[in-house]
Short mmCIF file of C-alpha atoms in Angstrom, two decimals:
data_model
loop_
_atom_site.label_atom_id
_atom_site.label_comp_id
_atom_site.label_asym_id
_atom_site.label_seq_id
_atom_site.Cartn_x
_atom_site.Cartn_y
_atom_site.Cartn_z
CA MET A 19 127.83 57.19 -45.79
CA VAL A 20 124.76 59.46 -45.48
CA THR A 21 121.69 57.50 -46.31
CA GLY A 22 119.16 58.52 -48.85
CA ALA A 23 121.61 59.92 -51.40
CA THR A 24 121.89 58.86 -54.99
CA THR A 25 125.08 58.25 -56.91
CA PRO A 26 126.87 61.65 -57.25
CA THR A 27 127.39 63.25 -60.65
CA GLY A 28 130.28 65.46 -59.45
CA GLU A 29 133.80 64.47 -60.59
CA THR A 30 135.58 63.33 -57.44
CA SER A 31 138.21 60.96 -58.80
CA THR A 32 141.03 63.53 -58.31
CA LEU A 33 140.05 63.97 -54.64
CA THR A 34 142.24 61.52 -52.74
CA PRO A 35 144.23 61.48 -49.49
CA ALA A 36 147.44 61.49 -51.62
CA ALA A 37 146.25 64.54 -53.43
CA VAL A 38 145.61 66.38 -50.11
CA ALA A 39 149.08 65.42 -48.97
CA ALA A 40 150.61 66.80 -52.16
CA VAL A 41 148.67 70.11 -51.83
CA GLU A 42 149.75 70.34 -48.20
CA GLN A 43 153.35 70.36 -49.30
CA ARG A 44 152.70 73.18 -51.81
CA ILE A 45 150.82 75.51 -49.44
CA ARG A 46 152.86 74.74 -46.25
CA PRO A 47 155.10 77.79 -46.46
CA TYR A 48 152.06 80.09 -46.61
CA VAL A 49 149.66 78.64 -44.01
CA ARG A 50 149.69 78.13 -40.28
CA ARG A 51 149.69 74.61 -38.77
CA THR A 52 146.92 75.48 -36.34
CA PRO A 53 147.06 73.93 -32.84
CA VAL A 54 144.72 71.50 -31.19
CA ILE A 55 143.70 71.36 -27.66
CA GLU A 56 142.71 68.08 -25.82
CA ILE A 57 139.97 68.50 -23.20
CA ASP A 58 137.13 66.45 -21.72
CA ARG A 59 133.54 66.81 -22.90
CA ALA A 60 132.65 67.07 -19.19
CA ASP A 61 134.16 70.55 -19.25
CA PHE A 62 131.12 71.61 -21.30
CA GLY A 63 128.58 69.86 -19.00
CA LEU A 64 128.38 66.79 -21.25
CA PRO A 65 129.02 63.10 -20.40
CA ALA A 66 132.75 62.53 -19.94
CA GLY A 67 134.78 61.64 -23.03
CA PRO A 68 137.74 62.82 -25.06
CA LEU A 69 137.40 65.97 -27.16
CA THR A 70 139.87 67.58 -29.50
CA LEU A 71 139.34 71.19 -30.77
CA LYS A 72 141.21 72.10 -33.97
CA LEU A 73 141.70 75.89 -33.67
CA GLU A 74 141.44 76.87 -37.27
CA GLN A 75 140.21 80.37 -36.24
CA LEU A 76 143.86 81.16 -35.67
CA GLN A 77 144.66 80.74 -39.38
CA HIS A 78 145.78 83.54 -41.57
CA SER A 79 142.81 85.71 -42.65
CA GLY A 80 140.75 84.26 -39.80
CA SER A 81 139.54 81.05 -41.26
CA PHE A 82 140.38 77.72 -42.98
CA LYS A 83 139.48 79.27 -46.33
CA VAL A 84 143.09 80.54 -46.89
CA ARG A 85 144.20 76.96 -47.48
CA GLY A 86 142.00 76.58 -50.47
CA ALA A 87 142.86 80.09 -51.66
CA PHE A 88 146.61 79.36 -51.69
CA ALA A 89 145.97 75.90 -53.33
CA ASN A 90 144.15 77.71 -56.28
CA LEU A 91 146.71 80.43 -56.71
CA LEU A 92 149.74 78.06 -56.52
CA LEU A 93 148.34 75.12 -58.64
CA ARG A 94 146.47 76.95 -61.39
CA ASP A 95 147.70 79.19 -64.13
CA ILE A 96 146.82 82.80 -63.23
CA PRO A 97 146.06 85.24 -66.10
CA ALA A 98 147.39 88.76 -66.19
CA ALA A 99 143.94 89.97 -65.08
CA GLY A 100 144.46 88.16 -61.77
CA VAL A 101 141.80 86.44 -59.90
CA THR A 102 138.19 87.08 -58.68
CA ALA A 103 136.01 85.46 -55.97
CA ALA A 104 132.54 85.77 -54.60
CA SER A 105 132.05 85.28 -50.86
CA GLY A 106 130.01 85.80 -47.82
CA GLY A 107 133.21 87.10 -46.42
CA ASN A 108 135.65 84.46 -45.29
CA HIS A 109 136.54 83.13 -48.67
CA GLY A 110 136.89 86.63 -50.01
CA ALA A 111 139.33 87.58 -47.18
CA ALA A 112 141.27 84.42 -47.80
CA VAL A 113 141.61 84.98 -51.58
CA ALA A 114 142.53 88.66 -50.91
CA TYR A 115 145.21 87.61 -48.38
CA ALA A 116 146.69 84.97 -50.66
CA ALA A 117 146.65 87.24 -53.69
CA GLY A 118 148.46 89.93 -51.66
CA VAL A 119 151.09 87.59 -50.48
CA LEU A 120 151.73 86.25 -53.99
CA GLY A 121 151.46 89.69 -55.76
CA VAL A 122 148.36 88.78 -57.77
CA PRO A 123 145.53 91.32 -58.61
CA ALA A 124 142.27 90.31 -56.98
CA ARG A 125 138.65 91.63 -57.15
CA ILE A 126 136.36 90.30 -54.47
CA PHE A 127 132.54 90.41 -54.57
CA VAL A 128 130.53 90.13 -51.34
CA PRO A 129 126.81 90.55 -50.73
CA GLU A 130 125.35 93.45 -48.67
CA VAL A 131 124.60 90.98 -45.80
CA SER A 132 128.30 90.37 -45.16
CA SER A 133 129.39 91.39 -41.71
CA ALA A 134 131.38 94.63 -41.24
CA VAL A 135 134.20 92.62 -39.68
CA LYS A 136 134.62 90.51 -42.84
CA ILE A 137 134.40 93.51 -45.19
CA SER A 138 136.97 95.32 -43.12
CA ARG A 139 139.35 92.39 -43.29
CA ILE A 140 139.09 92.09 -47.00
CA ARG A 141 139.77 95.85 -47.36
CA SER A 142 142.82 95.49 -45.12
CA TYR A 143 144.41 93.19 -47.67
CA ASP A 144 144.14 95.92 -50.47
CA ALA A 145 142.03 93.81 -52.80
CA ASP A 146 139.44 95.54 -55.07
CA LEU A 147 136.27 95.03 -53.08
CA VAL A 148 132.75 95.17 -54.56
CA VAL A 149 129.67 94.98 -52.24
CA GLU A 150 126.71 94.06 -54.43
CA GLY A 151 123.70 91.79 -54.19
CA ALA A 152 121.40 90.71 -51.34
CA THR A 153 122.87 87.16 -50.98
CA TYR A 154 126.00 85.12 -51.79
CA SER A 155 124.38 83.81 -54.90
CA ASP A 156 123.80 87.36 -56.18
CA ALA A 157 127.38 88.32 -55.54
CA PHE A 158 128.51 85.18 -57.25
CA ALA A 159 126.48 85.98 -60.36
CA VAL A 160 128.12 89.42 -60.53
CA SER A 161 131.55 87.90 -60.13
CA GLN A 162 130.89 85.52 -63.01
CA ARG A 163 130.05 88.40 -65.27
CA TRP A 164 133.20 90.14 -64.24
CA ALA A 165 135.41 87.14 -64.79
CA ALA A 166 133.93 86.68 -68.39
CA ALA A 167 134.49 90.35 -69.18
CA SER A 168 137.95 90.76 -67.64
CA GLY A 169 139.55 87.37 -68.14
CA ALA A 170 140.18 87.02 -64.38
CA MET A 171 140.46 83.51 -62.99
CA PRO A 172 137.50 82.59 -60.73
CA VAL A 173 138.35 81.03 -57.42
CA HIS A 174 135.29 79.19 -56.25
CA ALA A 175 134.51 79.12 -52.51
CA PHE A 176 133.80 75.38 -52.49
CA ASN A 177 133.04 73.78 -55.85
CA GLN A 178 136.63 73.55 -57.10
CA ALA A 179 139.00 70.64 -56.64
CA GLU A 180 141.85 72.85 -55.46
CA THR A 181 139.60 74.50 -52.87
CA VAL A 182 138.51 71.15 -51.55
CA LEU A 183 142.02 69.76 -51.41
CA GLY A 184 143.32 72.82 -49.65
CA ALA A 185 140.53 72.56 -47.06
CA GLY A 186 141.41 69.00 -46.72
CA THR A 187 144.83 69.82 -45.22
CA VAL A 188 142.87 70.70 -42.04
CA GLY A 189 141.93 67.00 -41.86
CA LEU A 190 145.48 65.91 -42.62
CA GLU A 191 146.87 68.01 -39.80
CA LEU A 192 144.25 66.83 -37.42
CA ARG A 193 145.04 63.14 -38.13
CA GLN A 194 148.69 63.89 -37.45
CA GLN A 195 148.00 65.90 -34.26
CA ALA A 196 145.26 63.58 -32.84
CA PRO A 197 145.58 60.24 -34.40
CA HIS A 198 143.30 58.64 -31.85
CA THR A 199 140.26 60.60 -33.28
CA GLY A 200 137.36 58.45 -34.29
CA THR A 201 134.89 61.18 -35.30
CA VAL A 202 135.33 64.61 -36.81
CA LEU A 203 132.64 67.31 -36.74
CA ALA A 204 132.90 70.15 -39.19
CA ALA A 205 130.54 72.99 -40.38
CA ILE A 206 128.94 73.06 -43.78
CA GLY A 207 128.45 76.07 -46.03
CA GLY A 208 128.99 74.89 -49.65
CA GLY A 209 130.64 71.73 -48.38
CA GLY A 210 134.28 72.47 -49.18
CA LEU A 211 135.68 71.97 -45.72
CA LEU A 212 133.57 68.91 -45.04
CA SER A 213 134.50 67.32 -48.35
CA GLY A 214 138.17 68.09 -47.82
CA ILE A 215 138.25 66.61 -44.37
CA ALA A 216 136.33 63.48 -45.50
CA THR A 217 138.84 63.11 -48.35
CA ALA A 218 141.91 63.55 -46.15
CA CYS A 219 140.55 61.19 -43.53
CA ASP A 220 139.50 58.62 -46.18
CA ALA A 221 136.14 58.63 -44.51
CA GLY A 222 133.54 56.13 -45.57
CA ARG A 223 136.10 53.34 -45.82
CA ASP A 224 136.02 50.34 -43.39
CA GLY A 225 137.81 51.32 -40.24
CA GLY A 226 138.22 54.92 -41.30
CA VAL A 227 137.42 58.13 -39.38
CA ARG A 228 133.72 59.09 -39.27
CA VAL A 229 133.03 62.62 -40.55
CA VAL A 230 129.86 64.46 -39.48
CA GLY A 231 128.67 67.62 -41.11
CA VAL A 232 126.85 70.42 -39.28
CA GLU A 233 124.85 73.17 -40.88
CA PRO A 234 122.46 75.93 -39.69
CA GLU A 235 118.74 75.09 -39.61
CA GLY A 236 118.20 78.42 -41.47
CA ALA A 237 120.46 77.34 -44.27
CA PRO A 238 120.06 73.58 -44.78
CA THR A 239 121.67 73.41 -48.24
CA MET A 240 123.47 69.98 -47.83
CA THR A 241 120.53 68.55 -45.96
CA GLU A 242 118.20 69.53 -48.77
CA ALA A 243 120.64 68.20 -51.39
CA LEU A 244 120.95 64.80 -49.70
CA ALA A 245 117.08 64.59 -49.45
CA ALA A 246 116.76 65.35 -53.17
CA GLY A 247 119.62 63.12 -54.16
CA ARG A 248 121.35 66.02 -55.95
CA PRO A 249 122.32 69.69 -55.32
CA ALA A 250 119.12 71.71 -55.01
CA ASP A 251 118.15 75.21 -54.06
CA ALA A 252 117.46 75.71 -50.35
CA ALA A 253 116.05 78.63 -48.36
CA THR A 254 118.75 80.66 -46.60
CA GLY A 255 116.96 82.92 -44.15
CA SER A 256 118.91 82.86 -40.87
CA VAL A 257 121.54 84.98 -39.11
CA ALA A 258 123.96 82.46 -40.51
CA VAL A 259 123.48 83.76 -43.96
CA ASP A 260 126.75 85.56 -44.14
CA SER A 261 128.94 82.61 -43.30
CA LEU A 262 127.10 79.31 -44.04
CA ALA A 263 124.45 79.98 -46.60
CA PRO A 264 125.02 79.51 -50.33
CA ARG A 265 121.80 78.76 -52.04
CA ARG A 266 122.98 75.33 -53.03
CA VAL A 267 126.05 73.05 -52.57
CA GLY A 268 128.18 72.18 -55.52
CA GLU A 269 128.18 68.96 -57.57
CA LEU A 270 131.71 68.23 -56.44
CA THR A 271 131.11 68.64 -52.80
CA PHE A 272 127.84 66.84 -52.93
CA GLY A 273 129.58 63.89 -54.59
CA VAL A 274 132.10 63.63 -51.77
CA VAL A 275 129.68 64.17 -48.89
CA SER A 276 127.03 61.70 -50.29
CA ARG A 277 129.74 58.90 -50.49
CA ARG A 278 131.95 59.63 -47.54
CA VAL A 279 130.10 61.55 -44.77
CA HIS A 280 128.50 59.63 -41.93
CA ALA A 281 125.67 62.15 -41.16
CA VAL A 282 124.63 65.77 -41.43
CA VAL A 283 122.93 67.46 -38.45
CA LEU A 284 121.25 70.89 -38.18
CA VAL A 285 122.02 73.63 -35.50
CA GLU A 286 122.53 77.45 -35.42
CA PRO A 287 124.53 79.35 -36.65
CA GLY A 288 128.08 79.70 -38.17
CA GLY A 289 131.76 79.17 -37.29
CA CYS A 290 130.91 77.51 -34.06
CA ALA A 291 128.27 75.29 -35.59
CA ALA A 292 130.25 72.09 -35.25
CA LEU A 293 130.73 72.58 -31.53
CA ALA A 294 127.08 73.48 -31.23
CA ALA A 295 126.16 70.02 -32.48
CA LEU A 296 127.76 68.56 -29.35
CA LEU A 297 126.42 71.16 -26.91
CA SER A 298 122.85 70.99 -28.22
CA GLY A 299 122.78 67.17 -28.33
CA ARG A 300 122.21 67.05 -32.08
CA TYR A 301 125.17 64.78 -32.20
CA VAL A 302 125.59 62.46 -29.21
CA PRO A 303 128.90 60.55 -29.03
CA GLU A 304 129.13 57.03 -27.76
CA PRO A 305 130.75 56.58 -24.34
CA GLY A 306 134.52 56.80 -24.91
CA GLU A 307 134.18 57.92 -28.52
CA SER A 308 137.06 60.23 -29.39
CA VAL A 309 135.62 63.29 -31.05
CA ALA A 310 137.35 66.20 -32.83
CA VAL A 311 135.65 69.48 -33.63
CA VAL A 312 137.00 71.95 -36.17
CA ILE A 313 136.59 75.55 -35.04
CA SER A 314 136.63 76.93 -38.57
CA GLY A 315 136.52 80.75 -38.34
CA ALA A 316 136.83 83.89 -36.26
CA ASN A 317 135.56 86.63 -38.59
CA THR A 318 132.42 87.60 -36.74
CA GLY A 319 131.07 90.40 -34.70
CA ALA A 320 127.85 91.19 -32.81
CA VAL A 321 124.97 89.43 -34.57
CA ASP A 322 122.18 91.61 -35.87
CA LEU A 323 119.11 89.51 -35.10
CA GLY A 324 117.02 91.99 -37.05
CA ARG A 325 118.60 90.73 -40.28
#
């Protein structure tokens, strides 16, 4: 458990390993069982030890987000107006992809800071794309107004039980593919992936897998929440802003992380953040500790450091 956190107020009772397993059965026809590779940490110039990489960047739409997207669309009642989502890019691409596969209308809102690669991917899935607002939080506010006016079903990027359970299927697969794993490192944006993996791995229990969250120094949303004992606004002023930078984490994800996650460390910047925690020494495994890292996304291009 991360120290310094108070009792969470988010409702987490429906988030269980059994629930993740049930969701995995529902979404299995639509998502890839992404591969893992087993290497030695010495290959990266680190002290020798076992390292498993879960290659989720090979997932449909380019990231793990499609798992939560399908979970939402398959488990919830979808109105005639379809669905809507706000995203820095990856979640929007995932919802657009899932909606296209299932024949559901979708309108996706992304902020102006979203990368051209992510915007192009969303457009390729024929969703109705709206680029508006300076940050994810701005795009989210616009999407909420659209949902209220249109009757479309919002698909939240992280603070939704189905989203967390869908993301948790990454952890379920990892446990099946690499049952020797003792510690899992995963990136944090809003906390959906980390919460899902912690749920699937039954982290925080005696003898369970340890789960470590990794987030950008320029977008320390979970770190700030844990320090405050509740979700709180955090500055998001780094090049990671388009992938790991909501203004605050959700009540739901905070509740899971504060109870089940071993630690949260800070690095730079996005889809490779979890691996960067190892390479930078922000997380130092014990000798012989079996570590797994989730490579969570591939939707990136050249970084504009002037942003």
